[in-house]
């Protein structure tokens, strides 16, 4: 049940305490991929997971509208990137969790599509749970699935995912530009210490890894595998004693 597409009376009558909250980012992903990759991926995985869960169990799942801006200042050198501070993000997502709980949707899996959000999400989910607002856990899709392709950033894995979700948004004619300016590794390292704070310090085109090996088939496999992994978490969150 997509919250944004239903009325308040539908929400009142929904017989469930389960919700999925997609969270992402609006940030550069190289010249070939749109700025919305992270929240679009999170939203698509949440939608597929809710569908699968509802097919397998006799219970609805509320899918909240995606939160499209996250912690992404590291991409500020690339135009169009939007970000909020960690404090704003923690406060905002926590408020959204509390409002979901207020309607009775107080077992929540936060479906995350952006690496920069993970630390803050873990912290705010722990806070909301410890304070008794709701039971919330973060799920980051690319940590939950394996691929033979490189993850990178705007690399073959994310590009494959987008080819499965909305292929018109991928500019395959710009793969050579993306490949030429790609970073090979996240960060600039002195031993185990990362000396870099911003992405343009180690990638000229904004992406890490050449996106060329991306395929729609791999994207469809990743989407299904991510949804299945998310369903597993949702089942555990649904069953867990509080
Ligand atoms: Zn991304």
mmCIF file of C-alpha atoms and ligand atoms in Angstrom:
data_model
loop_
_atom_site.group_PDB
_atom_site.id
_atom_site.type_symbol
_atom_site.label_atom_id
_atom_site.label_comp_id
_atom_site.label_asym_id
_atom_site.label_seq_id
_atom_site.Cartn_x
_atom_site.Cartn_y
_atom_site.Cartn_z
ATOM 1 C CA UNK A 1 0.000 0.000 0.000
ATOM 2 C CA UNK A 2 1.627 3.195 -1.214
ATOM 3 C CA UNK A 3 0.817 5.805 1.390
ATOM 4 C CA UNK A 4 0.942 8.695 -1.074
ATOM 5 C CA UNK A 5 -1.610 7.062 -3.381
ATOM 6 C CA UNK A 6 -4.219 6.301 -0.707
ATOM 7 C CA UNK A 7 -6.586 8.394 1.390
ATOM 8 C CA UNK A 8 -6.328 8.930 5.115
ATOM 9 C CA UNK A 9 -9.321 6.658 5.625
ATOM 10 C CA UNK A 10 -7.460 3.860 3.813
ATOM 11 C CA UNK A 11 -4.503 4.465 6.116
ATOM 12 C CA UNK A 12 -6.814 4.366 9.152
ATOM 13 C CA UNK A 13 -8.335 1.088 8.002
ATOM 14 C CA UNK A 14 -5.040 -0.576 7.081
ATOM 15 C CA UNK A 15 -4.628 -3.615 9.311
ATOM 16 C CA UNK A 16 -0.858 -3.589 9.644
ATOM 17 C CA UNK A 17 1.974 -2.265 11.764
ATOM 18 C CA UNK A 18 4.573 -2.778 9.013
ATOM 19 C CA UNK A 19 6.105 -0.026 6.915
ATOM 20 C CA UNK A 20 8.957 0.442 4.482
ATOM 21 C CA UNK A 21 10.571 3.863 4.312
ATOM 22 C CA UNK A 22 12.796 4.359 1.240
ATOM 23 C CA UNK A 23 15.665 6.771 1.801
ATOM 24 C CA UNK A 24 18.218 7.893 -0.761
ATOM 25 C CA UNK A 25 20.069 10.872 -2.091
ATOM 26 C CA UNK A 26 20.050 13.314 -4.983
ATOM 27 C CA UNK A 27 23.696 13.319 -5.990
ATOM 28 C CA UNK A 28 25.882 12.976 -9.027
ATOM 29 C CA UNK A 29 26.519 9.459 -10.325
ATOM 30 C CA UNK A 30 28.808 10.285 -13.249
ATOM 31 C CA UNK A 31 27.853 11.765 -16.642
ATOM 32 C CA UNK A 32 25.821 8.699 -17.730
ATOM 33 C CA UNK A 33 23.421 8.274 -14.795
ATOM 34 C CA UNK A 34 20.804 10.579 -13.245
ATOM 35 C CA UNK A 35 21.161 12.329 -9.905
ATOM 36 C CA UNK A 36 18.254 10.348 -8.448
ATOM 37 C CA UNK A 37 19.777 6.835 -8.689
ATOM 38 C CA UNK A 38 19.885 6.262 -4.928
ATOM 39 C CA UNK A 39 16.323 7.171 -3.994
ATOM 40 C CA UNK A 40 14.916 5.608 -7.178
ATOM 41 C CA UNK A 41 16.665 2.323 -6.344
ATOM 42 C CA UNK A 42 15.456 2.416 -2.736
ATOM 43 C CA UNK A 43 11.878 3.136 -3.833
ATOM 44 C CA UNK A 44 11.877 0.355 -6.449
ATOM 45 C CA UNK A 45 13.260 -2.190 -3.963
ATOM 46 C CA UNK A 46 10.715 -1.150 -1.307
ATOM 47 C CA UNK A 47 7.888 -1.505 -3.815
ATOM 48 C CA UNK A 48 9.063 -4.960 -4.962
ATOM 49 C CA UNK A 49 9.600 -6.097 -1.363
ATOM 50 C CA UNK A 50 6.118 -4.965 -0.286
ATOM 51 C CA UNK A 51 4.582 -6.796 -3.227
ATOM 52 C CA UNK A 52 6.470 -9.994 -2.428
ATOM 53 C CA UNK A 53 5.639 -9.785 1.280
ATOM 54 C CA UNK A 54 1.943 -9.206 0.602
ATOM 55 C CA UNK A 55 1.896 -12.189 -1.810
ATOM 56 C CA UNK A 56 3.500 -14.500 0.740
ATOM 57 C CA UNK A 57 1.718 -13.293 3.882
ATOM 58 C CA UNK A 58 -1.819 -12.231 4.550
ATOM 59 C CA UNK A 59 -0.744 -8.777 5.655
ATOM 60 C CA UNK A 60 -0.434 -5.366 4.074
ATOM 61 C CA UNK A 61 2.787 -3.351 4.116
ATOM 62 C CA UNK A 62 2.737 0.426 4.002
ATOM 63 C CA UNK A 63 5.273 1.931 1.589
ATOM 64 C CA UNK A 64 6.072 5.522 2.533
ATOM 65 C CA UNK A 65 7.114 8.042 -0.124
ATOM 66 C CA UNK A 66 10.897 8.139 -0.580
ATOM 67 C CA UNK A 67 13.102 10.685 1.167
ATOM 68 C CA UNK A 68 15.093 12.027 -1.791
ATOM 69 C CA UNK A 69 17.852 14.116 -0.153
ATOM 70 C CA UNK A 70 20.441 12.681 2.219
ATOM 71 C CA UNK A 71 23.999 13.081 3.462
ATOM 72 C CA UNK A 72 25.945 13.785 0.275
ATOM 73 C CA UNK A 73 28.075 16.864 0.699
ATOM 74 C CA UNK A 74 31.062 14.809 -0.489
ATOM 75 C CA UNK A 75 29.617 15.171 -4.012
ATOM 76 C CA UNK A 76 29.282 18.982 -3.816
ATOM 77 C CA UNK A 77 31.867 19.620 -6.568
ATOM 78 C CA UNK A 78 29.426 18.116 -9.092
ATOM 79 C CA UNK A 79 26.467 20.284 -10.104
ATOM 80 C CA UNK A 80 22.950 19.323 -9.159
ATOM 81 C CA UNK A 81 23.975 17.444 -6.022
ATOM 82 C CA UNK A 82 21.752 18.203 -3.024
ATOM 83 C CA UNK A 83 22.512 17.448 0.581
ATOM 84 C CA UNK A 84 21.455 18.101 4.153
ATOM 85 C CA UNK A 85 23.655 18.051 7.244
ATOM 86 C CA UNK A 86 23.822 14.892 9.339
ATOM 87 C CA UNK A 87 21.904 16.665 12.110
ATOM 88 C CA UNK A 88 19.099 17.698 9.748
ATOM 89 C CA UNK A 89 18.944 14.207 8.284
ATOM 90 C CA UNK A 90 18.784 12.493 11.668
ATOM 91 C CA UNK A 91 16.088 14.886 12.896
ATOM 92 C CA UNK A 92 14.021 14.692 9.705
ATOM 93 C CA UNK A 93 14.069 10.908 9.264
ATOM 94 C CA UNK A 94 13.366 10.448 12.994
ATOM 95 C CA UNK A 95 10.319 12.709 12.707
ATOM 96 C CA UNK A 96 9.065 10.728 9.707
ATOM 97 C CA UNK A 97 9.461 7.483 11.707
ATOM 98 C CA UNK A 98 7.538 8.984 14.623
ATOM 99 C CA UNK A 99 4.718 10.094 12.333
ATOM 100 C CA UNK A 100 4.487 6.631 10.765
ATOM 101 C CA UNK A 101 4.313 5.169 14.278
ATOM 102 C CA UNK A 102 1.604 7.648 15.253
ATOM 103 C CA UNK A 103 -0.650 6.044 12.610
ATOM 104 C CA UNK A 104 0.155 2.595 13.986
ATOM 105 C CA UNK A 105 2.900 1.715 11.486
ATOM 106 C CA UNK A 106 5.513 1.230 14.155
ATOM 107 C CA UNK A 107 7.602 -1.624 12.782
ATOM 108 C CA UNK A 108 9.662 -0.041 10.054
ATOM 109 C CA UNK A 109 12.432 -1.136 7.716
ATOM 110 C CA UNK A 110 14.281 1.891 6.348
ATOM 111 C CA UNK A 111 15.295 0.889 2.803
ATOM 112 C CA UNK A 112 18.477 2.789 2.053
ATOM 113 C CA UNK A 113 20.118 3.435 -1.315
ATOM 114 C CA UNK A 114 23.037 5.675 -0.305
ATOM 115 C CA UNK A 115 26.233 4.709 1.524
ATOM 116 C CA UNK A 116 26.631 8.177 3.060
ATOM 117 C CA UNK A 117 23.380 7.703 5.004
ATOM 118 C CA UNK A 118 24.254 4.432 6.714
ATOM 119 C CA UNK A 119 25.959 5.676 9.892
ATOM 120 C CA UNK A 120 23.257 8.239 10.658
ATOM 121 C CA UNK A 121 20.466 5.751 9.861
ATOM 122 C CA UNK A 122 21.873 3.180 12.241
ATOM 123 C CA UNK A 123 22.117 5.799 14.954
ATOM 124 C CA UNK A 124 18.652 7.301 14.468
ATOM 125 C CA UNK A 125 16.960 3.892 14.203
ATOM 126 C CA UNK A 126 18.628 2.866 17.466
ATOM 127 C CA UNK A 127 17.498 6.112 19.134
ATOM 128 C CA UNK A 128 13.886 5.778 17.932
ATOM 129 C CA UNK A 129 13.781 2.162 19.073
ATOM 130 C CA UNK A 130 15.416 2.788 22.471
ATOM 131 C CA UNK A 131 13.080 5.719 23.082
ATOM 132 C CA UNK A 132 10.087 3.477 22.328
ATOM 133 C CA UNK A 133 8.873 5.537 19.362
ATOM 134 C CA UNK A 134 8.884 2.523 17.060
ATOM 135 C CA UNK A 135 11.005 -0.477 16.120
ATOM 136 C CA UNK A 136 13.086 0.584 13.122
ATOM 137 C CA UNK A 137 16.044 -1.039 11.383
ATOM 138 C CA UNK A 138 18.034 0.145 8.375
ATOM 139 C CA UNK A 139 18.490 -2.048 5.281
ATOM 140 C CA UNK A 140 21.082 -0.960 2.704
ATOM 141 C CA UNK A 141 20.511 -2.892 -0.512
ATOM 142 C CA UNK A 142 24.062 -3.034 -1.891
ATOM 143 C CA UNK A 143 25.321 -4.445 1.416
ATOM 144 C CA UNK A 144 22.704 -7.202 1.204
ATOM 145 C CA UNK A 145 23.378 -8.606 -2.281
ATOM 146 C CA UNK A 146 26.384 -9.922 -4.188
ATOM 147 C CA UNK A 147 27.319 -9.258 -7.790
ATOM 148 C CA UNK A 148 30.156 -10.306 -10.077
ATOM 149 C CA UNK A 149 30.247 -6.664 -11.227
ATOM 150 C CA UNK A 150 32.028 -3.841 -9.394
ATOM 151 C CA UNK A 151 29.921 -1.746 -7.034
ATOM 152 C CA UNK A 152 31.944 1.466 -7.411
ATOM 153 C CA UNK A 153 29.776 4.581 -7.437
ATOM 154 C CA UNK A 154 27.638 5.056 -10.518
ATOM 155 C CA UNK A 155 29.564 1.947 -11.537
ATOM 156 C CA UNK A 156 28.277 -1.243 -13.179
ATOM 157 C CA UNK A 157 26.134 -2.374 -10.227
ATOM 158 C CA UNK A 158 24.148 0.853 -9.740
ATOM 159 C CA UNK A 159 23.965 1.403 -13.505
ATOM 160 C CA UNK A 160 22.574 -2.131 -13.952
ATOM 161 C CA UNK A 161 19.981 -1.426 -11.261
ATOM 162 C CA UNK A 162 18.856 1.702 -13.076
ATOM 163 C CA UNK A 163 18.734 -0.129 -16.432
ATOM 164 C CA UNK A 164 16.196 -2.433 -14.758
ATOM 165 C CA UNK A 165 14.192 0.383 -13.150
ATOM 166 C CA UNK A 166 14.132 3.084 -15.843
ATOM 167 C CA UNK A 167 16.484 2.450 -18.790
ATOM 168 C CA UNK A 168 15.564 5.744 -20.483
ATOM 169 C CA UNK A 169 17.462 7.585 -17.743
ATOM 170 C CA UNK A 170 20.782 5.862 -18.506
ATOM 171 C CA UNK A 171 22.936 7.577 -21.180
ATOM 172 C CA UNK A 172 24.880 4.658 -22.589
ATOM 173 C CA UNK A 173 26.460 6.967 -25.207
ATOM 174 C CA UNK A 174 28.313 8.635 -22.316
ATOM 175 C CA UNK A 175 29.941 5.433 -20.996
ATOM 176 C CA UNK A 176 33.291 6.354 -22.658
ATOM 177 C CA UNK A 177 33.292 9.721 -20.855
ATOM 178 C CA UNK A 178 32.420 7.992 -17.589
ATOM 179 C CA UNK A 179 35.136 5.370 -18.138
ATOM 180 C CA UNK A 180 37.794 7.969 -18.986
ATOM 181 C CA UNK A 181 37.224 10.022 -15.826
ATOM 182 C CA UNK A 182 36.395 7.188 -13.443
ATOM 183 C CA UNK A 183 38.082 6.787 -10.084
ATOM 184 C CA UNK A 184 39.277 3.267 -9.342
ATOM 185 C CA UNK A 185 39.041 3.392 -5.578
ATOM 186 C CA UNK A 186 37.079 5.297 -2.941
ATOM 187 C CA UNK A 187 39.314 7.766 -1.108
ATOM 188 C CA UNK A 188 42.961 8.850 -1.120
ATOM 189 C CA UNK A 189 44.843 6.693 1.325
ATOM 190 C CA UNK A 190 47.836 7.017 3.637
ATOM 191 C CA UNK A 191 47.927 3.514 5.073
ATOM 192 C CA UNK A 192 44.483 2.957 6.595
ATOM 193 C CA UNK A 193 43.649 6.674 6.773
ATOM 194 C CA UNK A 194 41.519 8.303 4.089
ATOM 195 C CA UNK A 195 42.913 11.776 3.393
ATOM 196 C CA UNK A 196 40.031 12.849 1.129
ATOM 197 C CA UNK A 197 36.641 14.255 2.115
ATOM 198 C CA UNK A 198 35.240 15.076 -1.315
ATOM 199 C CA UNK A 199 34.619 12.817 -4.290
ATOM 200 C CA UNK A 200 36.362 15.032 -6.866
ATOM 201 C CA UNK A 201 39.640 14.283 -5.074
ATOM 202 C CA UNK A 202 39.608 10.756 -6.514
ATOM 203 C CA UNK A 203 37.199 10.847 -9.495
ATOM 204 C CA UNK A 204 37.151 13.298 -12.375
ATOM 205 C CA UNK A 205 33.832 12.216 -13.932
ATOM 206 C CA UNK A 206 32.130 11.544 -10.577
ATOM 207 C CA UNK A 207 31.790 7.786 -10.900
ATOM 208 C CA UNK A 208 33.992 5.019 -9.549
ATOM 209 C CA UNK A 209 34.635 2.178 -12.029
ATOM 210 C CA UNK A 210 33.721 1.994 -15.694
ATOM 211 C CA UNK A 211 29.924 1.470 -15.988
ATOM 212 C CA UNK A 212 30.180 -0.266 -19.396
ATOM 213 C CA UNK A 213 29.711 -3.869 -18.095
ATOM 214 C CA UNK A 214 26.251 -2.924 -16.722
ATOM 215 C CA UNK A 215 23.299 -4.933 -18.062
ATOM 216 C CA UNK A 216 19.553 -4.784 -17.600
ATOM 217 C CA UNK A 217 19.509 -8.525 -16.801
ATOM 218 C CA UNK A 218 21.958 -8.075 -13.920
ATOM 219 C CA UNK A 219 19.870 -5.125 -12.732
ATOM 220 C CA UNK A 220 16.721 -7.242 -12.704
ATOM 221 C CA UNK A 221 18.547 -9.959 -10.773
ATOM 222 C CA UNK A 222 19.871 -7.390 -8.266
ATOM 223 C CA UNK A 223 16.421 -5.845 -7.841
ATOM 224 C CA UNK A 224 14.823 -9.248 -7.153
ATOM 225 C CA UNK A 225 17.634 -10.312 -4.805
ATOM 226 C CA UNK A 226 17.462 -7.011 -2.909
ATOM 227 C CA UNK A 227 13.685 -7.272 -2.575
ATOM 228 C CA UNK A 228 13.996 -10.858 -1.279
ATOM 229 C CA UNK A 229 16.646 -9.801 1.251
ATOM 230 C CA UNK A 230 14.446 -6.906 2.350
ATOM 231 C CA UNK A 231 11.465 -9.264 2.793
ATOM 232 C CA UNK A 232 13.602 -11.449 5.043
ATOM 233 C CA UNK A 233 14.357 -8.429 7.239
ATOM 234 C CA UNK A 234 10.712 -7.347 7.207
ATOM 235 C CA UNK A 235 9.613 -10.822 8.358
ATOM 236 C CA UNK A 236 12.112 -10.687 11.209
ATOM 237 C CA UNK A 237 11.037 -7.164 12.184
ATOM 238 C CA UNK A 238 7.398 -8.286 12.093
ATOM 239 C CA UNK A 239 8.070 -11.297 14.372
ATOM 240 C CA UNK A 240 10.479 -9.675 16.799
ATOM 241 C CA UNK A 241 9.365 -9.217 20.386
ATOM 242 C CA UNK A 242 9.516 -5.632 21.614
HETATM 243 ZN ZN1 LIG B 1 24.402 5.737 -5.576
#
